[in-house]
Amino acid sequence: MGKAKQKHRVRDSATGRYASKQKSLPKTSASGFNGTLNLEKSAPALRQALLSWYGEQGRDLPWRRSRDPYAIWISEIMLQQTQVKTVRPYYQRWLAMFPTVTELAQAEQQTVLKAWEGLGYYARARNLHKAAQLIVEQHNGVFPREFEDAIALPGIGRTTAGGILSAAYDLPVAILDGNVKRVLARLVALPQPPAKAINRLWQLSEQILDPQQPRDFNQAIMDLGATLCTRHQPSCLLCPWQPHCAAYHQNLQSELPMTESRAPLPHKQIGVAVIYDNDGRILIDRRKQEGLLGGLWEFPGGKIEPNEAVEDCVKREIKEELDIEIQVNDRLITVNHAYSHFKVTLNVFNCTHLSGEPKPIECDEIKWVTLDEIESYPFPKANGQIIDAIKEQAMQNS
Ligand code: SF4
């Protein structure tokens, strides 16, 4: 293959191979990437550069001041899919409420869900609770040091286990969260989307990890991804890995990692009922344990069928789910919310209870509550907006 032709293709700097499908990628930079990244050879320099940058620029995060495996575990779970600034107050409050594994294990699930309210991905809270009980039963209340034991706990995958074991016990266990995937994909100019090269990325993360300082190294690479090697406009000129970075040398840092085109998220239209009884109390129900938002409370309702009027949907769903008759009144609020795999629009109506004793047909429990009592139940985020609208309406009416 002629030189001129090669110049326009992306080279995988760890293997030296050229990618076969590169139409979407730009030409290499004039600065010229003149070699492959020999990770074995470059690893010591990469480690040293990263660790010395981390020593000067690393973020001061509350969980980094702790060596308590329990506190570190909590932070790792909270940080999944959630930004540091959101996690900070939750982390502090959580440790004040449940200072030890044993206290978490002994808490009521509803208390645990309430403490998690607003953080999203509620399976994380349910799994933390279950895992705490297992740690008490099987590991004397101490987070296990063995990788196999850690990964056997609910809610703990490979990268979370690596994050906890390296941070808490300074064990050389690699991590591969979203930030690390992006940094490594750029470092070697990965010629395919990370999702298609997971094994390869794990291998890279293991090879590059500093066996002498795994705790600091893993924290440092996460910081690099969070602060310099960001998704948009990475700050390559400040980056300790710039001299070794294939993406930088090929001027591809803004194009990598490659992305897969995704189908648009499905959008569900939901009819929701805020049902009042004669005493002004409101009906809420607790979702089944299994599935999305399991164990949380909500206002009853369900999916609008094709060609169905939203008021008819609300009436039908309430009959099917609770076996009661209601009158559907005015629209209270419309709430749009996006989950990871779909979007919803909640069409919320004020309703009046007409007849029938509500039964928990499609849920675990139902309750009539006053507006003051509602605050003590854990609700999903989208329902929080409904509660605010109910309060505002109550204030206007009074
Ligand atoms: S040089 Fe740029 S693209 Fe490469 S690792 Fe550093 S910030 Fe990321």
CSV table of C-alpha atoms and ligand atoms in Angstrom, one decimal:
chain,number,residue,atom,x,y,z
A,1,MET,CA,0.0,0.0,0.0
A,2,GLY,CA,1.4,3.4,-1.0
A,3,LYS,CA,2.4,6.0,1.6
A,4,ALA,CA,0.0,8.6,0.3
A,5,LYS,CA,-2.9,6.2,0.7
A,6,GLN,CA,-1.9,5.3,4.2
A,7,LYS,CA,-1.7,8.9,5.3
A,8,HIS,CA,-5.5,9.2,5.0
A,9,ARG,CA,-6.3,6.2,7.1
A,10,VAL,CA,-6.4,5.8,10.9
A,11,ARG,CA,-3.8,3.6,12.3
A,12,ASP,CA,-4.4,1.6,15.5
A,13,SER,CA,-1.2,2.5,17.3
A,14,ALA,CA,-1.2,-0.5,19.6
A,15,THR,CA,-1.3,-3.1,16.8
A,16,GLY,CA,0.1,-1.0,14.0
A,17,ARG,CA,-2.9,-2.1,11.8
A,18,TYR,CA,-4.9,0.3,9.7
A,19,ALA,CA,-8.7,0.4,10.0
A,20,SER,CA,-10.6,-0.9,7.1
A,21,LYS,CA,-13.6,1.4,7.4
A,22,GLN,CA,-12.5,5.0,7.7
A,23,LYS,CA,-14.7,7.0,5.5
A,24,SER,CA,-16.1,9.1,8.4
A,25,LEU,CA,-12.7,10.0,9.7
A,26,PRO,CA,-10.6,12.9,8.6
A,27,LYS,CA,-7.1,13.0,7.3
A,28,THR,CA,-4.1,12.6,9.6
A,29,SER,CA,-2.5,15.8,10.8
A,30,ALA,CA,0.4,17.4,9.1
A,31,SER,CA,2.4,17.0,12.4
A,32,GLY,CA,2.5,13.3,11.4
A,33,PHE,CA,2.1,10.4,13.6
A,34,ASN,CA,5.3,8.6,13.0
A,35,GLY,CA,5.0,5.4,14.9
A,36,THR,CA,2.9,2.9,16.8
A,37,LEU,CA,2.2,3.1,20.5
A,38,ASN,CA,4.2,0.3,22.0
A,39,LEU,CA,2.3,0.1,25.2
A,40,GLU,CA,4.8,-2.2,26.9
A,41,LYS,CA,7.6,0.2,26.1
A,42,SER,CA,5.6,3.4,26.8
A,43,ALA,CA,3.7,2.2,29.9
A,44,PRO,CA,6.3,3.4,32.4
A,45,ALA,CA,6.4,6.9,30.9
A,46,LEU,CA,2.6,7.0,30.6
A,47,ARG,CA,2.3,6.0,34.3
A,48,GLN,CA,4.8,8.5,35.5
A,49,ALA,CA,3.4,11.4,33.5
A,50,LEU,CA,-0.1,10.6,34.6
A,51,LEU,CA,0.7,10.2,38.3
A,52,SER,CA,2.8,13.4,38.5
A,53,TRP,CA,0.0,15.3,36.8
A,54,TYR,CA,-2.5,13.7,39.2
A,55,GLY,CA,-0.3,14.8,42.1
A,56,GLU,CA,-0.6,18.4,41.0
A,57,GLN,CA,-4.0,18.5,39.3
A,58,GLY,CA,-6.0,15.6,40.8
A,59,ARG,CA,-9.5,16.6,42.1
A,60,ASP,CA,-10.1,16.8,45.8
A,61,LEU,CA,-13.2,14.5,46.3
A,62,PRO,CA,-14.6,13.6,49.6
A,63,TRP,CA,-14.4,9.8,49.0
A,64,ARG,CA,-10.8,10.1,48.2
A,65,ARG,CA,-10.1,11.2,51.7
A,66,SER,CA,-11.5,7.9,53.0
A,67,ARG,CA,-9.9,4.5,53.0
A,68,ASP,CA,-13.1,2.9,54.4
A,69,PRO,CA,-14.2,0.3,51.8
A,70,TYR,CA,-17.9,0.9,52.7
A,71,ALA,CA,-17.7,4.7,52.0
A,72,ILE,CA,-15.7,4.0,48.8
A,73,TRP,CA,-18.3,1.4,47.7
A,74,ILE,CA,-21.1,3.9,48.2
A,75,SER,CA,-19.3,6.5,46.2
A,76,GLU,CA,-18.6,4.1,43.3
A,77,ILE,CA,-22.2,3.1,43.1
A,78,MET,CA,-23.5,6.7,43.3
A,79,LEU,CA,-21.0,7.8,40.6
A,80,GLN,CA,-22.4,5.3,38.1
A,81,GLN,CA,-24.2,7.3,35.4
A,82,THR,CA,-24.2,10.3,37.8
A,83,GLN,CA,-22.0,13.5,37.9
A,84,VAL,CA,-19.7,14.3,40.8
A,85,LYS,CA,-21.5,17.5,41.7
A,86,THR,CA,-24.8,15.7,42.0
A,87,VAL,CA,-23.3,12.9,44.1
A,88,ARG,CA,-21.5,15.1,46.6
A,89,PRO,CA,-24.5,16.0,48.9
A,90,TYR,CA,-26.0,12.5,48.6
A,91,TYR,CA,-22.8,10.9,49.6
A,92,GLN,CA,-22.5,13.0,52.7
A,93,ARG,CA,-26.1,12.6,53.7
A,94,TRP,CA,-26.0,8.8,53.1
A,95,LEU,CA,-23.0,8.3,55.4
A,96,ALA,CA,-24.6,10.4,58.1
A,97,MET,CA,-27.8,8.2,57.8
A,98,PHE,CA,-26.1,4.8,57.3
A,99,PRO,CA,-22.6,5.2,58.7
A,100,THR,CA,-21.7,1.4,58.4
A,101,VAL,CA,-22.6,-1.6,56.3
A,102,THR,CA,-24.5,-3.0,59.3
A,103,GLU,CA,-26.7,0.1,59.6
A,104,LEU,CA,-27.5,0.0,56.0
A,105,ALA,CA,-28.3,-3.7,56.1
A,106,GLN,CA,-30.7,-3.2,59.0
A,107,ALA,CA,-32.5,-0.2,57.5
A,108,GLU,CA,-36.0,-0.5,55.9
A,109,GLN,CA,-36.0,-0.6,52.1
A,110,GLN,CA,-38.3,2.4,52.0
A,111,THR,CA,-35.8,4.4,54.1
A,112,VAL,CA,-33.0,3.4,51.7
A,113,LEU,CA,-35.1,4.4,48.7
A,114,LYS,CA,-36.0,7.7,50.3
A,115,ALA,CA,-32.3,8.5,50.9
A,116,TRP,CA,-31.7,7.8,47.2
A,117,GLU,CA,-34.6,9.8,45.9
A,118,GLY,CA,-33.6,12.0,43.0
A,119,LEU,CA,-30.4,10.2,42.1
A,120,GLY,CA,-32.2,7.9,39.6
A,121,TYR,CA,-31.4,4.3,38.5
A,122,TYR,CA,-33.1,3.1,41.7
A,123,ALA,CA,-31.9,-0.5,41.2
A,124,ARG,CA,-28.6,0.8,42.5
A,125,ALA,CA,-30.2,1.6,45.9
A,126,ARG,CA,-32.1,-1.7,46.1
A,127,ASN,CA,-28.8,-3.6,45.2
A,128,LEU,CA,-26.8,-1.6,47.8
A,129,HIS,CA,-29.3,-2.6,50.4
A,130,LYS,CA,-29.3,-6.3,49.4
A,131,ALA,CA,-25.5,-6.4,49.1
A,132,ALA,CA,-25.1,-4.8,52.6
A,133,GLN,CA,-27.1,-7.7,54.0
A,134,LEU,CA,-25.0,-10.2,52.2
A,135,ILE,CA,-21.8,-8.5,53.4
A,136,VAL,CA,-23.0,-8.8,56.9
A,137,GLU,CA,-24.1,-12.4,56.5
A,138,GLN,CA,-21.1,-13.7,54.5
A,139,HIS,CA,-18.1,-11.3,55.1
A,140,ASN,CA,-18.5,-10.2,58.7
A,141,GLY,CA,-19.7,-6.8,57.7
A,142,VAL,CA,-16.5,-5.9,55.7
A,143,PHE,CA,-16.5,-5.3,52.0
A,144,PRO,CA,-14.6,-8.3,50.5
A,145,ARG,CA,-11.0,-7.9,49.2
A,146,GLU,CA,-11.3,-10.8,46.7
A,147,PHE,CA,-12.4,-9.8,43.2
A,148,GLU,CA,-14.6,-12.9,42.8
A,149,ASP,CA,-16.4,-12.1,46.1
A,150,ALA,CA,-16.9,-8.4,45.2
A,151,ILE,CA,-18.3,-9.1,41.7
A,152,ALA,CA,-20.7,-11.7,43.2
A,153,LEU,CA,-22.5,-8.9,45.1
A,154,PRO,CA,-25.6,-7.4,43.5
A,155,GLY,CA,-25.0,-4.2,41.6
A,156,ILE,CA,-21.2,-4.7,41.3
A,157,GLY,CA,-19.8,-5.2,37.8
A,158,ARG,CA,-16.2,-5.6,36.7
A,159,THR,CA,-15.3,-1.9,36.6
A,160,THR,CA,-17.1,-1.1,39.9
A,161,ALA,CA,-15.2,-4.0,41.6
A,162,GLY,CA,-12.0,-2.6,40.1
A,163,GLY,CA,-12.8,0.9,41.3
A,164,ILE,CA,-13.5,-0.2,44.9
A,165,LEU,CA,-10.7,-2.8,45.3
A,166,SER,CA,-8.1,-0.4,43.9
A,167,ALA,CA,-9.3,2.6,45.9
A,168,ALA,CA,-10.0,0.8,49.2
A,169,TYR,CA,-7.2,-1.8,49.3
A,170,ASP,CA,-4.8,-0.5,46.7
A,171,LEU,CA,-5.1,-3.7,44.7
A,172,PRO,CA,-4.0,-3.8,41.0
A,173,VAL,CA,-7.5,-4.3,39.5
A,174,ALA,CA,-8.2,-2.4,36.3
A,175,ILE,CA,-11.3,-0.2,35.6
A,176,LEU,CA,-13.1,0.7,32.4
A,177,ASP,CA,-15.8,3.2,33.0
A,178,GLY,CA,-17.0,5.7,30.3
A,179,ASN,CA,-14.2,8.2,30.9
A,180,VAL,CA,-11.5,5.5,30.8
A,181,LYS,CA,-13.0,4.0,27.6
A,182,ARG,CA,-12.8,7.4,25.9
A,183,VAL,CA,-9.2,8.2,27.1
A,184,LEU,CA,-7.9,4.8,26.0
A,185,ALA,CA,-9.8,4.8,22.7
A,186,ARG,CA,-8.1,8.2,21.9
A,187,LEU,CA,-4.7,7.1,23.2
A,188,VAL,CA,-4.5,4.3,20.7
A,189,ALA,CA,-6.8,5.9,18.0
A,190,LEU,CA,-9.2,3.0,18.3
A,191,PRO,CA,-10.6,2.4,14.8
A,192,GLN,CA,-14.0,1.2,16.0
A,193,PRO,CA,-16.6,2.2,18.5
A,194,PRO,CA,-15.6,1.2,22.1
A,195,ALA,CA,-18.7,-1.0,22.4
A,196,LYS,CA,-17.3,-3.2,19.7
A,197,ALA,CA,-13.9,-3.4,21.3
A,198,ILE,CA,-14.6,-4.0,25.0
A,199,ASN,CA,-12.1,-6.9,25.4
A,200,ARG,CA,-9.4,-4.9,23.7
A,201,LEU,CA,-10.1,-1.9,26.0
A,202,TRP,CA,-10.0,-4.1,29.1
A,203,GLN,CA,-6.7,-5.4,28.0
A,204,LEU,CA,-5.3,-1.9,27.5
A,205,SER,CA,-6.6,-0.8,30.9
A,206,GLU,CA,-4.9,-3.8,32.5
A,207,GLN,CA,-1.6,-3.3,30.6
A,208,ILE,CA,-1.4,0.4,31.4
A,209,LEU,CA,-2.4,0.1,35.1
A,210,ASP,CA,0.5,0.9,37.4
A,211,PRO,CA,1.0,-2.2,39.5
A,212,GLN,CA,2.9,-0.2,42.2
A,213,GLN,CA,0.2,2.5,42.6
A,214,PRO,CA,-3.1,1.1,41.4
A,215,ARG,CA,-5.2,3.3,43.6
A,216,ASP,CA,-3.7,6.6,42.4
A,217,PHE,CA,-3.4,5.4,38.8
A,218,ASN,CA,-7.1,4.5,38.5
A,219,GLN,CA,-8.2,7.7,40.1
A,220,ALA,CA,-5.8,9.6,37.9
A,221,ILE,CA,-7.1,8.1,34.6
A,222,MET,CA,-10.7,8.9,35.7
A,223,ASP,CA,-9.7,12.5,36.4
A,224,LEU,CA,-7.9,12.7,33.0
A,225,GLY,CA,-11.2,11.7,31.3
A,226,ALA,CA,-13.3,13.9,33.5
A,227,THR,CA,-11.2,17.1,33.3
A,228,LEU,CA,-9.0,17.1,30.2
A,229,CYS,CA,-9.8,14.3,27.8
A,230,THR,CA,-13.5,15.4,27.8
A,231,ARG,CA,-16.1,14.2,25.3
A,232,HIS,CA,-16.1,17.6,23.6
A,233,GLN,CA,-13.0,19.8,23.0
A,234,PRO,CA,-10.4,17.8,24.9
A,235,SER,CA,-7.6,20.0,26.3
A,236,CYS,CA,-4.7,18.1,24.6
A,237,LEU,CA,-2.2,20.9,25.1
A,238,LEU,CA,-2.5,20.4,28.9
A,239,CYS,CA,-2.5,16.7,28.8
A,240,PRO,CA,0.3,14.6,30.3
A,241,TRP,CA,-0.3,11.9,27.7
A,242,GLN,CA,-0.1,14.2,24.7
A,243,PRO,CA,3.4,13.0,23.6
A,244,HIS,CA,2.1,9.4,23.3
A,245,CYS,CA,-1.5,10.0,22.1
A,246,ALA,CA,-2.3,8.6,18.7
A,247,ALA,CA,-5.5,10.6,18.4
A,248,TYR,CA,-3.7,13.8,19.1
A,249,HIS,CA,-0.9,13.1,16.6
A,250,GLN,CA,-3.5,12.2,14.0
A,251,ASN,CA,-5.6,15.2,14.8
A,252,LEU,CA,-8.5,12.9,15.6
A,253,GLN,CA,-9.2,13.8,19.2
A,254,SER,CA,-12.5,15.4,18.3
A,255,GLU,CA,-13.6,12.5,16.1
A,256,LEU,CA,-12.8,9.7,18.5
A,257,PRO,CA,-14.1,7.6,20.1
A,258,MET,CA,-16.1,6.5,17.0
A,259,THR,CA,-19.8,6.4,17.7
A,260,GLU,CA,-22.5,4.0,16.7
A,261,SER,CA,-25.6,5.4,15.1
A,262,ARG,CA,-28.5,4.8,17.5
A,263,ALA,CA,-32.1,4.4,16.8
A,264,PRO,CA,-34.2,7.3,18.3
A,265,LEU,CA,-35.5,6.5,21.8
A,266,PRO,CA,-39.1,5.3,21.9
A,267,HIS,CA,-41.5,7.8,23.4
A,268,LYS,CA,-44.4,6.7,25.6
A,269,GLN,CA,-47.5,8.8,26.3
A,270,ILE,CA,-48.8,8.0,29.8
A,271,GLY,CA,-52.1,9.0,31.4
A,272,VAL,CA,-51.8,9.7,35.2
A,273,ALA,CA,-54.4,10.2,37.8
A,274,VAL,CA,-54.2,12.3,41.0
A,275,ILE,CA,-57.2,10.9,42.7
A,276,TYR,CA,-58.8,12.7,45.6
A,277,ASP,CA,-61.2,11.2,48.1
A,278,ASN,CA,-63.9,13.1,50.0
A,279,ASP,CA,-61.4,14.0,52.7
A,280,GLY,CA,-59.0,15.6,50.2
A,281,ARG,CA,-56.5,12.7,50.6
A,282,ILE,CA,-54.6,11.5,47.5
A,283,LEU,CA,-54.2,7.9,46.3
A,284,ILE,CA,-50.6,6.6,45.7
A,285,ASP,CA,-49.3,3.2,44.9
A,286,ARG,CA,-46.0,1.4,45.4
A,287,ARG,CA,-44.5,-0.2,42.2
A,288,LYS,CA,-43.7,-3.9,42.1
A,289,GLN,CA,-40.1,-4.7,43.3
A,290,GLU,CA,-39.1,-6.1,39.9
A,291,GLY,CA,-38.5,-3.7,37.0
A,292,LEU,CA,-37.9,0.0,36.5
A,293,LEU,CA,-38.3,2.1,39.7
A,294,GLY,CA,-39.3,-1.0,41.7
A,295,GLY,CA,-40.3,-0.2,45.3
A,296,LEU,CA,-40.9,3.5,44.6
A,297,TRP,CA,-44.3,5.2,45.0
A,298,GLU,CA,-46.2,6.9,42.2
A,299,PHE,CA,-49.5,8.2,41.1
A,300,PRO,CA,-51.4,5.5,39.3
A,301,GLY,CA,-51.9,5.5,35.5
A,302,GLY,CA,-50.7,3.8,32.3
A,303,LYS,CA,-49.9,3.9,28.6
A,304,ILE,CA,-52.3,5.6,26.2
A,305,GLU,CA,-53.5,3.1,23.6
A,306,PRO,CA,-53.5,4.2,19.9
A,307,ASN,CA,-56.4,6.5,19.1
A,308,GLU,CA,-57.4,6.6,22.8
A,309,ALA,CA,-58.3,9.9,24.4
A,310,VAL,CA,-56.1,10.6,27.4
A,311,GLU,CA,-59.1,11.0,29.8
A,312,ASP,CA,-60.4,7.6,28.6
A,313,CYS,CA,-57.0,6.1,29.2
A,314,VAL,CA,-56.8,7.4,32.8
A,315,LYS,CA,-60.3,6.0,33.6
A,316,ARG,CA,-59.5,2.6,32.0
A,317,GLU,CA,-56.1,2.3,33.7
A,318,ILE,CA,-57.5,3.1,37.1
A,319,LYS,CA,-60.3,0.5,36.7
A,320,GLU,CA,-57.8,-2.1,35.5
A,321,GLU,CA,-55.1,-1.4,38.1
A,322,LEU,CA,-57.2,-0.5,41.2
A,323,ASP,CA,-60.7,-1.6,40.3
A,324,ILE,CA,-62.3,1.7,41.2
A,325,GLU,CA,-64.5,4.2,39.3
A,326,ILE,CA,-63.2,7.8,39.0
A,327,GLN,CA,-64.2,11.1,37.4
A,328,VAL,CA,-61.5,12.6,35.3
A,329,ASN,CA,-61.4,16.4,35.8
A,330,ASP,CA,-59.0,19.1,34.5
A,331,ARG,CA,-55.4,18.6,33.5
A,332,LEU,CA,-53.0,19.3,36.3
A,333,ILE,CA,-49.6,19.2,34.5
A,334,THR,CA,-47.7,17.6,31.7
A,335,VAL,CA,-44.3,16.2,32.6
A,336,ASN,CA,-41.6,15.1,30.1
A,337,HIS,CA,-38.9,12.9,31.3
A,338,ALA,CA,-36.1,10.8,29.6
A,339,TYR,CA,-34.9,7.5,30.9
A,340,SER,CA,-31.8,5.8,29.4
A,341,HIS,CA,-33.9,3.7,27.0
A,342,PHE,CA,-37.1,5.7,26.4
A,343,LYS,CA,-38.8,9.0,27.0
A,344,VAL,CA,-42.2,9.5,28.6
A,345,THR,CA,-44.8,12.3,28.7
A,346,LEU,CA,-46.9,12.1,31.8
A,347,ASN,CA,-50.4,13.6,31.1
A,348,VAL,CA,-51.6,14.2,34.7
A,349,PHE,CA,-55.2,14.8,35.5
A,350,ASN,CA,-57.0,15.8,38.7
A,351,CYS,CA,-59.6,13.0,39.4
A,352,THR,CA,-62.3,12.4,41.9
A,353,HIS,CA,-62.9,9.0,43.5
A,354,LEU,CA,-66.5,7.9,42.8
A,355,SER,CA,-66.9,4.3,44.0
A,356,GLY,CA,-65.2,1.0,44.9
A,357,GLU,CA,-62.5,0.1,47.4
A,358,PRO,CA,-59.0,0.3,45.7
A,359,LYS,CA,-57.2,-3.0,45.3
A,360,PRO,CA,-53.4,-3.4,44.6
A,361,ILE,CA,-53.9,-5.4,41.3
A,362,GLU,CA,-50.9,-4.1,39.4
A,363,CYS,CA,-48.8,-2.8,42.3
A,364,ASP,CA,-47.5,-4.0,45.7
A,365,GLU,CA,-49.4,-1.5,48.0
A,366,ILE,CA,-51.8,1.4,47.9
A,367,LYS,CA,-52.3,4.3,50.3
A,368,TRP,CA,-54.5,7.3,50.8
A,369,VAL,CA,-52.3,10.1,52.0
A,370,THR,CA,-52.5,13.8,52.8
A,371,LEU,CA,-50.3,16.3,51.0
A,372,ASP,CA,-48.1,16.6,54.1
A,373,GLU,CA,-47.6,12.9,54.4
A,374,ILE,CA,-46.6,12.5,50.7
A,375,GLU,CA,-43.2,14.0,51.5
A,376,SER,CA,-42.2,10.9,53.5
A,377,TYR,CA,-42.6,8.5,50.6
A,378,PRO,CA,-39.8,7.9,48.0
A,379,PHE,CA,-41.0,8.9,44.5
A,380,PRO,CA,-39.3,8.9,41.1
A,381,LYS,CA,-38.0,12.3,39.9
A,382,ALA,CA,-40.8,12.9,37.3
A,383,ASN,CA,-43.4,12.4,40.1
A,384,GLY,CA,-41.6,15.1,42.1
A,385,GLN,CA,-42.9,17.7,39.6
A,386,ILE,CA,-46.4,16.3,40.0
A,387,ILE,CA,-46.2,16.8,43.8
A,388,ASP,CA,-45.0,20.4,43.3
A,389,ALA,CA,-48.0,21.0,41.0
A,390,ILE,CA,-50.4,19.6,43.5
A,391,LYS,CA,-48.9,21.8,46.3
A,392,GLU,CA,-49.1,24.9,44.1
A,393,GLN,CA,-52.7,24.0,43.2
A,394,ALA,CA,-53.5,23.5,46.9
A,395,MET,CA,-52.0,26.9,47.7
A,396,GLN,CA,-54.0,28.7,45.0
A,397,ASN,CA,-57.2,27.0,46.2
A,398,SER,CA,-56.7,28.0,49.7
B,1,SF4,S1,-3.8,14.2,24.2
B,1,SF4,FE1,-5.9,14.8,24.0
B,1,SF4,S2,-7.0,13.1,23.1
B,1,SF4,FE2,-5.0,12.4,23.8
B,1,SF4,S3,-5.4,11.6,25.9
B,1,SF4,FE3,-4.7,13.7,26.1
B,1,SF4,S4,-6.6,15.0,26.1
B,1,SF4,FE4,-7.1,12.9,25.3
